[in-house]
Short mmCIF file of N, CA and C in Angstrom, two decimals:
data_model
loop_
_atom_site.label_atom_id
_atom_site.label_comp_id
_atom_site.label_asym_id
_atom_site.label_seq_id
_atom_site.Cartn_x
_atom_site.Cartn_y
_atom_site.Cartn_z
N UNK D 174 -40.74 -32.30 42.76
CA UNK D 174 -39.57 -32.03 41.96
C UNK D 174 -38.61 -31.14 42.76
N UNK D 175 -37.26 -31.44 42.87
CA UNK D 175 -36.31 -30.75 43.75
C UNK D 175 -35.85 -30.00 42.90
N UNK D 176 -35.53 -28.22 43.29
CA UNK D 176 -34.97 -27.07 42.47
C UNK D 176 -33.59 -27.29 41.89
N UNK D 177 -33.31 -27.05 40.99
CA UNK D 177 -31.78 -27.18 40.17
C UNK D 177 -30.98 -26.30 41.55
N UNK D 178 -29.32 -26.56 41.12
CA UNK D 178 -28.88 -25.54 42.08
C UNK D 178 -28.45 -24.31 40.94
N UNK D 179 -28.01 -23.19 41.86
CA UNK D 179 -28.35 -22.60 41.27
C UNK D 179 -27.15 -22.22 39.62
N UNK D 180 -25.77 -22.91 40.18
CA UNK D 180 -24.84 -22.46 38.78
C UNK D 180 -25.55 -23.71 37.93
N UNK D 181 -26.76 -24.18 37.92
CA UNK D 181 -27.12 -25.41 36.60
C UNK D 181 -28.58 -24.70 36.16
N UNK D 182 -28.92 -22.97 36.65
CA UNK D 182 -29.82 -22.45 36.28
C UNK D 182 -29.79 -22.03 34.54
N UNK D 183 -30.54 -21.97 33.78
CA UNK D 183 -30.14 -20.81 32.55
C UNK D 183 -29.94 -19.94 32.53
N UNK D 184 -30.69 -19.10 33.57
CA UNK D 184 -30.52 -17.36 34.15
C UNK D 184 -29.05 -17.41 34.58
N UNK D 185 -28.05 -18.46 35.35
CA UNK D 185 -27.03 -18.40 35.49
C UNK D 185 -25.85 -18.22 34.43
N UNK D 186 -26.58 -19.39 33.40
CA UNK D 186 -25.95 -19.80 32.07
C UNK D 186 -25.97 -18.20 31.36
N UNK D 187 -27.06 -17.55 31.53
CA UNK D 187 -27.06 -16.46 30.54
C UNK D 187 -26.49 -15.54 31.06
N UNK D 188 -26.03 -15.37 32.31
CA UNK D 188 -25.13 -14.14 33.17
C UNK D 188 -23.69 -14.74 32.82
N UNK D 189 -23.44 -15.84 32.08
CA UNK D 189 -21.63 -16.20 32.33
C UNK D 189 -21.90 -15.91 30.35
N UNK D 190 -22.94 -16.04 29.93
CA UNK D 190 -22.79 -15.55 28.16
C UNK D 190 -22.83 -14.23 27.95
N UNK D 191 -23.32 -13.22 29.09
CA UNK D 191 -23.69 -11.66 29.03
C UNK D 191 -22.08 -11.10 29.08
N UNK D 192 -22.05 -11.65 30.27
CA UNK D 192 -20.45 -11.26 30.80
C UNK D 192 -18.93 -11.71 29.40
N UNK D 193 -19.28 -13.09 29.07
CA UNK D 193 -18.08 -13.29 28.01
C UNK D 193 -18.60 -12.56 26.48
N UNK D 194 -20.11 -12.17 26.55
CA UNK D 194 -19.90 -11.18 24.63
C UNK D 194 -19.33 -9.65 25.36
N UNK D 195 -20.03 -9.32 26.88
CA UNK D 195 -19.43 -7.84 26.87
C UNK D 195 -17.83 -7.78 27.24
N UNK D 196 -16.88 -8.81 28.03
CA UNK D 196 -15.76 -8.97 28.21
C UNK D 196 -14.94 -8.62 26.60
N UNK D 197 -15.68 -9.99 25.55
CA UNK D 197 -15.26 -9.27 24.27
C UNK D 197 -15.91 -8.23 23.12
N UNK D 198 -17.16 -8.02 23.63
CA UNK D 198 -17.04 -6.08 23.14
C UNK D 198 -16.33 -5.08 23.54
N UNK D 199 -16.04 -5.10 24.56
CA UNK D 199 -14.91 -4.29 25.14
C UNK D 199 -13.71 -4.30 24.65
N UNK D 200 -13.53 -5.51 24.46
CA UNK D 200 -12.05 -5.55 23.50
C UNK D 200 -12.12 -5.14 22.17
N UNK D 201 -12.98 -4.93 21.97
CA UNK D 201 -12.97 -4.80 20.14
C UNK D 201 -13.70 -3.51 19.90
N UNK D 202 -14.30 -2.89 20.99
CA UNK D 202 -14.82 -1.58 21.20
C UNK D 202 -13.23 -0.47 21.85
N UNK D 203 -12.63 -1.26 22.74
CA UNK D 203 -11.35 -0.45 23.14
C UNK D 203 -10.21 0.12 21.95
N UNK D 204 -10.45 -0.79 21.15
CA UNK D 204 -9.74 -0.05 20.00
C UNK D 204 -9.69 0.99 18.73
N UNK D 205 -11.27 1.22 19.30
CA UNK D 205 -12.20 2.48 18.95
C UNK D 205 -11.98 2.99 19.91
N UNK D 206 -11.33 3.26 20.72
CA UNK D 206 -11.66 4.31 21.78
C UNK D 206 -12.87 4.42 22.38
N UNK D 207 -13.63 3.32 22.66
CA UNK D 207 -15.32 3.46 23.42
C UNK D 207 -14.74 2.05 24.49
N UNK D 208 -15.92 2.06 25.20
CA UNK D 208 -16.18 1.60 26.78
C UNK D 208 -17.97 0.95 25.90
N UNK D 209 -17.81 -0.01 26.46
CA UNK D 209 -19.35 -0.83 26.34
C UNK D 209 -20.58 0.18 26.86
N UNK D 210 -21.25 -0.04 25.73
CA UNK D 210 -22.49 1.07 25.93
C UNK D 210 -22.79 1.92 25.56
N UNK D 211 -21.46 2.68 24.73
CA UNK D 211 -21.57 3.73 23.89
C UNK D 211 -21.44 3.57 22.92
N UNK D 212 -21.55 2.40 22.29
CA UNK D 212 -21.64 2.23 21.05
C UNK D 212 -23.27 2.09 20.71
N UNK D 213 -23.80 1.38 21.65
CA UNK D 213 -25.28 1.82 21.83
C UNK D 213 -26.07 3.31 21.42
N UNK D 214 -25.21 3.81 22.99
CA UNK D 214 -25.76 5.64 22.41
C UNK D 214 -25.14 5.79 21.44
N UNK D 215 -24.22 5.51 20.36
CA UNK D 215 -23.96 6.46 19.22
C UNK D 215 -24.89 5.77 17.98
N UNK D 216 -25.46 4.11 18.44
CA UNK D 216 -26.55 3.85 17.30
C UNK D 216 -27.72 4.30 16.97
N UNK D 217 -28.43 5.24 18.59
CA UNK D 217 -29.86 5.62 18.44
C UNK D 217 -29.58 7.39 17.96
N UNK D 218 -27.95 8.20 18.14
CA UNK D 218 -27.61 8.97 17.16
C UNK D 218 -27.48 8.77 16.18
N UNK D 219 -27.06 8.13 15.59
CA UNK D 219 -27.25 7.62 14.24
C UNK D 219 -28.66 7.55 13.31
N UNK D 220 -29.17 6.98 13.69
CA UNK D 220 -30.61 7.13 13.73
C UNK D 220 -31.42 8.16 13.65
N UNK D 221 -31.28 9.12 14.52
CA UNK D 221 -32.37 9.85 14.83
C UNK D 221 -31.39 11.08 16.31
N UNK D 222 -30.30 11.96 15.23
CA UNK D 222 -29.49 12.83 15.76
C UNK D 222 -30.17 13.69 16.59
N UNK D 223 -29.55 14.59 18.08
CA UNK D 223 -30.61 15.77 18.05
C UNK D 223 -31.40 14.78 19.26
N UNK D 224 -31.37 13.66 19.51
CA UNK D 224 -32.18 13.54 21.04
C UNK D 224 -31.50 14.20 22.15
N UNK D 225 -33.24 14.27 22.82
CA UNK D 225 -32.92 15.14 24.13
C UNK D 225 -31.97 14.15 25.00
N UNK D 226 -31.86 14.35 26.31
CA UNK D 226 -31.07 13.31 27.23
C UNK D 226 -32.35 12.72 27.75
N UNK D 227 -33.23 13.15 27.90
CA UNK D 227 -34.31 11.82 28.61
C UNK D 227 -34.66 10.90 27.58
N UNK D 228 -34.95 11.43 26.40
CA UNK D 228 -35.36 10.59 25.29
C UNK D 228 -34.24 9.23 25.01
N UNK D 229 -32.70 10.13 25.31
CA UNK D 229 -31.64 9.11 25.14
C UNK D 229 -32.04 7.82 26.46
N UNK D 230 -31.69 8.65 27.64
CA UNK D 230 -32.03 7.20 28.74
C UNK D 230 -33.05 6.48 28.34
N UNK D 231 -34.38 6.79 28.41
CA UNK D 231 -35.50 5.84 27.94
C UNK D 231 -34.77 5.01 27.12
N UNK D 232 -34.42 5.31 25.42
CA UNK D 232 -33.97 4.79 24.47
C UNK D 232 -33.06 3.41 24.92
N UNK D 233 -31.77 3.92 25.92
CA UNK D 233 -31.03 3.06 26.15
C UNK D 233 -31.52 1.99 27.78
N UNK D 234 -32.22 2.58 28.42
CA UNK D 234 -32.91 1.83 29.47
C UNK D 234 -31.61 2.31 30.37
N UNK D 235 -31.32 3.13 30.44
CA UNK D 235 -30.43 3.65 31.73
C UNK D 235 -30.62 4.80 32.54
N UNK D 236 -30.37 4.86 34.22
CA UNK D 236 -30.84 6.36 34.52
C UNK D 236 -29.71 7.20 34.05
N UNK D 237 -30.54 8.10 34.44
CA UNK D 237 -29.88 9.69 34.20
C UNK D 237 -28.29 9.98 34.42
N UNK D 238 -27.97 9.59 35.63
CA UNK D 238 -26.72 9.73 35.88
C UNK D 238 -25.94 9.04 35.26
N UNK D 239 -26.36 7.98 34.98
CA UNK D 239 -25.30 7.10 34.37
C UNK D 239 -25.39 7.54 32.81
N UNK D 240 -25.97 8.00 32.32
CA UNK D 240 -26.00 8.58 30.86
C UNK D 240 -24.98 9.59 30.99
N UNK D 241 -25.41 10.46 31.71
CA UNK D 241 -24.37 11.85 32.12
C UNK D 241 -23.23 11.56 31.70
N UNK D 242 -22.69 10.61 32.47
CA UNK D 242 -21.34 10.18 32.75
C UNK D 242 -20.98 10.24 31.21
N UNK D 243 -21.91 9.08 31.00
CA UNK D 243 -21.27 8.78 29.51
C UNK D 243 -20.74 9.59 28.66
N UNK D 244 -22.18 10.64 28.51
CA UNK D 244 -22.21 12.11 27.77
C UNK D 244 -20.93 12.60 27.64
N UNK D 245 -20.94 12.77 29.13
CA UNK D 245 -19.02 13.62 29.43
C UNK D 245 -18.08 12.82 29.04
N UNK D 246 -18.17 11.78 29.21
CA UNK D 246 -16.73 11.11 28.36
C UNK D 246 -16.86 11.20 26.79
N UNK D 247 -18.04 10.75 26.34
CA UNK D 247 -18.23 11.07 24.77
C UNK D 247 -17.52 12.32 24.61
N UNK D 248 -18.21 13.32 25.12
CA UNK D 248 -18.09 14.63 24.32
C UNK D 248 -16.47 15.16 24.87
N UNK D 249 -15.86 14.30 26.02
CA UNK D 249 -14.62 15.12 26.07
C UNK D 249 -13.39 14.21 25.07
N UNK D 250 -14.12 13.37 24.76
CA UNK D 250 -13.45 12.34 23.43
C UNK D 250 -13.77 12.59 21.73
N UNK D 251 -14.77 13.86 22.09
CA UNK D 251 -14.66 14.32 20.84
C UNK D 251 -16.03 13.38 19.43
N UNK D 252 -16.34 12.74 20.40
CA UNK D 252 -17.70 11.83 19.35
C UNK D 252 -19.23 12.84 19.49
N UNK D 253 -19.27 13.23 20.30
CA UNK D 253 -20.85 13.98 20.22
C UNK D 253 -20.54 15.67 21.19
N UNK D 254 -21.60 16.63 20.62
CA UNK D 254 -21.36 17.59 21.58
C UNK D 254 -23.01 17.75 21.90
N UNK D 255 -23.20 18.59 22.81
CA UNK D 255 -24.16 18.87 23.72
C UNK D 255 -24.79 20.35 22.56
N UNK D 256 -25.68 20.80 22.76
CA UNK D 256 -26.63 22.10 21.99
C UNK D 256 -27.65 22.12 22.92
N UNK D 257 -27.81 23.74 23.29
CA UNK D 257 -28.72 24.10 23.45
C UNK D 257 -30.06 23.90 22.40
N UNK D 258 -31.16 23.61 22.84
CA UNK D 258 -32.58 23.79 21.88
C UNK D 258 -32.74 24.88 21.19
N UNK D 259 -33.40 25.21 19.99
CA UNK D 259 -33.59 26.26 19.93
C UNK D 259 -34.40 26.99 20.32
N UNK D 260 -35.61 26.28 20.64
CA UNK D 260 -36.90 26.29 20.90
C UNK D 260 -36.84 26.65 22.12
N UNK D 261 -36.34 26.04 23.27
CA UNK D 261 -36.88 26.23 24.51
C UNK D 261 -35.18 25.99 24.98
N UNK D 262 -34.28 26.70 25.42
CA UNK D 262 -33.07 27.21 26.04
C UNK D 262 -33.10 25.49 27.25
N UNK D 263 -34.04 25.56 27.57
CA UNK D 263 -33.74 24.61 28.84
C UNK D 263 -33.13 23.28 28.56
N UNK D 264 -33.86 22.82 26.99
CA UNK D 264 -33.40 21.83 26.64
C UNK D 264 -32.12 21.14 26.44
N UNK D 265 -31.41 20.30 26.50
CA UNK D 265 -30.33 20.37 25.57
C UNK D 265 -30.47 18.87 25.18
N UNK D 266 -29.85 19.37 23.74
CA UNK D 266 -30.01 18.41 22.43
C UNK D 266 -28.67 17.86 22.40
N UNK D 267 -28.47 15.99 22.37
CA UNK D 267 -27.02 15.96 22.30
C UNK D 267 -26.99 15.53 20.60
N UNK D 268 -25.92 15.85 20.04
CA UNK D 268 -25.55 15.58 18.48
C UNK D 268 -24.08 14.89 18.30
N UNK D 269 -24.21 14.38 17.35
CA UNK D 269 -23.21 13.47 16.90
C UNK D 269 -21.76 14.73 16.28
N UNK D 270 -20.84 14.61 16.57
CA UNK D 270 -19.86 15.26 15.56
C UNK D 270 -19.12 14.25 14.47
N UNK D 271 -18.34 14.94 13.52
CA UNK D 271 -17.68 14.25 12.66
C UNK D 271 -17.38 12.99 12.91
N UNK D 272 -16.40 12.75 13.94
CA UNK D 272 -15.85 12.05 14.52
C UNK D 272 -16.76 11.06 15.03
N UNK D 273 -17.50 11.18 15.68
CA UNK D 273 -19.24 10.63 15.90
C UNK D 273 -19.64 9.06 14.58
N UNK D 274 -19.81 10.79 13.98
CA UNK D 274 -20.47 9.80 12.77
C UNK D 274 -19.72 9.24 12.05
N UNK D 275 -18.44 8.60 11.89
CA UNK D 275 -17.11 8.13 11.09
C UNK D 275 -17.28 6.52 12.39
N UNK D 276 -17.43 6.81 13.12
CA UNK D 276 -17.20 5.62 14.38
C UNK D 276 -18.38 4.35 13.59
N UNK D 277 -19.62 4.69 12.45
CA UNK D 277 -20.77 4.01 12.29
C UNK D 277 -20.07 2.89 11.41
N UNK D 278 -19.34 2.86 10.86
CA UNK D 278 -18.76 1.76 9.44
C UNK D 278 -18.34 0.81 10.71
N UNK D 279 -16.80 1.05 11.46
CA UNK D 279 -16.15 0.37 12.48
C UNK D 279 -16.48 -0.33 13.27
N UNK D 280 -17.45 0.19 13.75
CA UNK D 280 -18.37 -0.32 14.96
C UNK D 280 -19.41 -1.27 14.64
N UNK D 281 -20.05 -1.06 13.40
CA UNK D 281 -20.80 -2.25 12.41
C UNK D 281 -20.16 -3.36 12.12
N UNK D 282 -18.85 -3.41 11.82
CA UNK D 282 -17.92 -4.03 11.22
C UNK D 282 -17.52 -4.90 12.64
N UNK D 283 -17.08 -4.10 13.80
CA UNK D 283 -16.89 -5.13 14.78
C UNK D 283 -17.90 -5.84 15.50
N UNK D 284 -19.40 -5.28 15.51
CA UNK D 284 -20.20 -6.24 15.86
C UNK D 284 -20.54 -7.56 14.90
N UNK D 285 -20.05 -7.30 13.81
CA UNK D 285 -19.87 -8.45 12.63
C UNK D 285 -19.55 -9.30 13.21
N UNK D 286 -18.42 -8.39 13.55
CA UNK D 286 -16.96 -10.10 13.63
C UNK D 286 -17.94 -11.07 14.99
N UNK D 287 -18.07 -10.04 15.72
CA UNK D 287 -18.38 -10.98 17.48
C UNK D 287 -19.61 -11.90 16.79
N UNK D 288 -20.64 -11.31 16.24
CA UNK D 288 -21.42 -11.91 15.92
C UNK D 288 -21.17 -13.52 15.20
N UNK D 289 -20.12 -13.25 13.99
CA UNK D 289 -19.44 -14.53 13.55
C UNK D 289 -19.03 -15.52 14.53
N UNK D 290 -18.52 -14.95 15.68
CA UNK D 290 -17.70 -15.65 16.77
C UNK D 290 -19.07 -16.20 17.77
N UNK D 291 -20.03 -15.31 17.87
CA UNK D 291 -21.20 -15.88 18.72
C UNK D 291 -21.95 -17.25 17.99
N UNK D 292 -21.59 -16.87 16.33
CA UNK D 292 -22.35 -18.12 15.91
C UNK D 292 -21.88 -19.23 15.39
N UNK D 293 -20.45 -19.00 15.41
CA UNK D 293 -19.43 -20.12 15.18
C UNK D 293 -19.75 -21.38 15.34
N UNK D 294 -20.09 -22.51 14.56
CA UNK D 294 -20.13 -24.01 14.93
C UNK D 294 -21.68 -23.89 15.04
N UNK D 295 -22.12 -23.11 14.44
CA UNK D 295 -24.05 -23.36 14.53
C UNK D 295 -24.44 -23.55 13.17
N UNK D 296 -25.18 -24.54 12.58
CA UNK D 296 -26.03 -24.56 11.33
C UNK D 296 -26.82 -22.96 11.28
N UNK D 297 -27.32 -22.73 9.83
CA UNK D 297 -28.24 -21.93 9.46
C UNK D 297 -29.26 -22.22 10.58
N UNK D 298 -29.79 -23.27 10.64
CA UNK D 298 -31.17 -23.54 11.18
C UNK D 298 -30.73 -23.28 12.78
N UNK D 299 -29.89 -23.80 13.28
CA UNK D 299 -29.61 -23.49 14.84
C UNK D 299 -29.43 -21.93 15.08
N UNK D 300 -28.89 -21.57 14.19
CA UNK D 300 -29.02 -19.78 14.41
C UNK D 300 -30.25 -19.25 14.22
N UNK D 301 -31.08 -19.58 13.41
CA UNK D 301 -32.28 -19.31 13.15
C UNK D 301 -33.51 -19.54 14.27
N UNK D 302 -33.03 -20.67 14.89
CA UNK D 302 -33.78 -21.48 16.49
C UNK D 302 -33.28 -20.32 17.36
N UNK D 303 -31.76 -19.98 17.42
CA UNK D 303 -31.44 -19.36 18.63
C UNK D 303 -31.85 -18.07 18.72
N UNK D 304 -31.93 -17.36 17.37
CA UNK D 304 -32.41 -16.12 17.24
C UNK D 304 -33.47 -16.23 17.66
N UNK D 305 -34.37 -16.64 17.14
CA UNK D 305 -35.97 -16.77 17.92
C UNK D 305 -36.05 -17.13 19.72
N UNK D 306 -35.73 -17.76 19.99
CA UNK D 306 -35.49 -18.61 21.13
C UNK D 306 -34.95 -17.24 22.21
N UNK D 307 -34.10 -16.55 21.46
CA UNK D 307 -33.47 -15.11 22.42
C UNK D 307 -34.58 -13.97 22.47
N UNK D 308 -35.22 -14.08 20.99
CA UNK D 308 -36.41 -12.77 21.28
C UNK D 308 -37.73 -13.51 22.38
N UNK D 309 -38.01 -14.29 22.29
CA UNK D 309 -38.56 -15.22 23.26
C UNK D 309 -38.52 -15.10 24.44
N UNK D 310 -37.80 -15.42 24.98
CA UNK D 310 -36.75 -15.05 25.98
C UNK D 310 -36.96 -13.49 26.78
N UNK D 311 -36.27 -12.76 25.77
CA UNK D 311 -36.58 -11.33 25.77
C UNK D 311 -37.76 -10.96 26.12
N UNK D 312 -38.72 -10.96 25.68
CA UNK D 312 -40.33 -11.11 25.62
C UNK D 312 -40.68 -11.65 26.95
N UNK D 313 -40.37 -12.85 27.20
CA UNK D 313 -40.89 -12.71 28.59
C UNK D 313 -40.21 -12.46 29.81
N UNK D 314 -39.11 -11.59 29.64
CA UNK D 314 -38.50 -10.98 30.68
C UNK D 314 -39.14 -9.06 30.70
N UNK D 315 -39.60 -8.64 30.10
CA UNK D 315 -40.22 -7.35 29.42
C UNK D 315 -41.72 -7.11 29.64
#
């Protein structure tokens, strides 16, 4: 059997579908004032306020530095601030502010819409295949 080339791969197929949902999260995240990815970190605040920064990277599967970054743009945009622990000074705890937690309705609301737009022109049952078919997927890339 001769190998596909490689733009007729699925791994290809799924790098040109990664790229066009984050091309339009970005657009619909830019008008929140966020950058792709931080809508992420503000869901596992949401959740479960008060994580440390390693707990956050693990959480989001990113290193350190690149969290940082984020951190600093969050917090100089006014969505989360940084706290010392109380417990142990070394720590620091990042937390959601007002502003933070007001971003949770919007940001729900626009992954709606994309979502509508991701499933546009699919039966119940084909969404139901594809959903499975993606954790699948997932699963054996993990």
């Amino acid at each position: 059997m001769s190998e596909k080339p490689m733009q007729e791969t699925i791994g290809c197929l799924m790098v040109q579908v990664c790229k066009a949902h984050r091309n339009q999260a970005a657009m619909i995240l830019a008008e929140l004032g966020l950058h792709p990815g931080q809508e992420i970190l503000l869901l596992h605040l949401w959740k479960n306020d008060g994580l440390i920064q390693s707990e956050l990277a693990s959480l989001m599967q990113v290193e350190a530095p690149t969290l940082t970054k984020m951190l600093h743009r969050m917090e100089k945009a006014g969505f989360l601030e940084r706290r010392k622990d109380e417990e142990d000074a070394r720590i620091c705890r990042i937390y959601l502010t007002q502003a933070g937690r007001l971003l949770e309705e919007p940001i729900t609301n626009a992954w709606n819409v994309l979502e509508k737009q991701i499933l546009a022109n699919l039966t119940l049952e084909e969404q139901l295949l594809f959903r499975r078919l993606l954790l699948q997927v997932r699963n054996n890339l993990t």
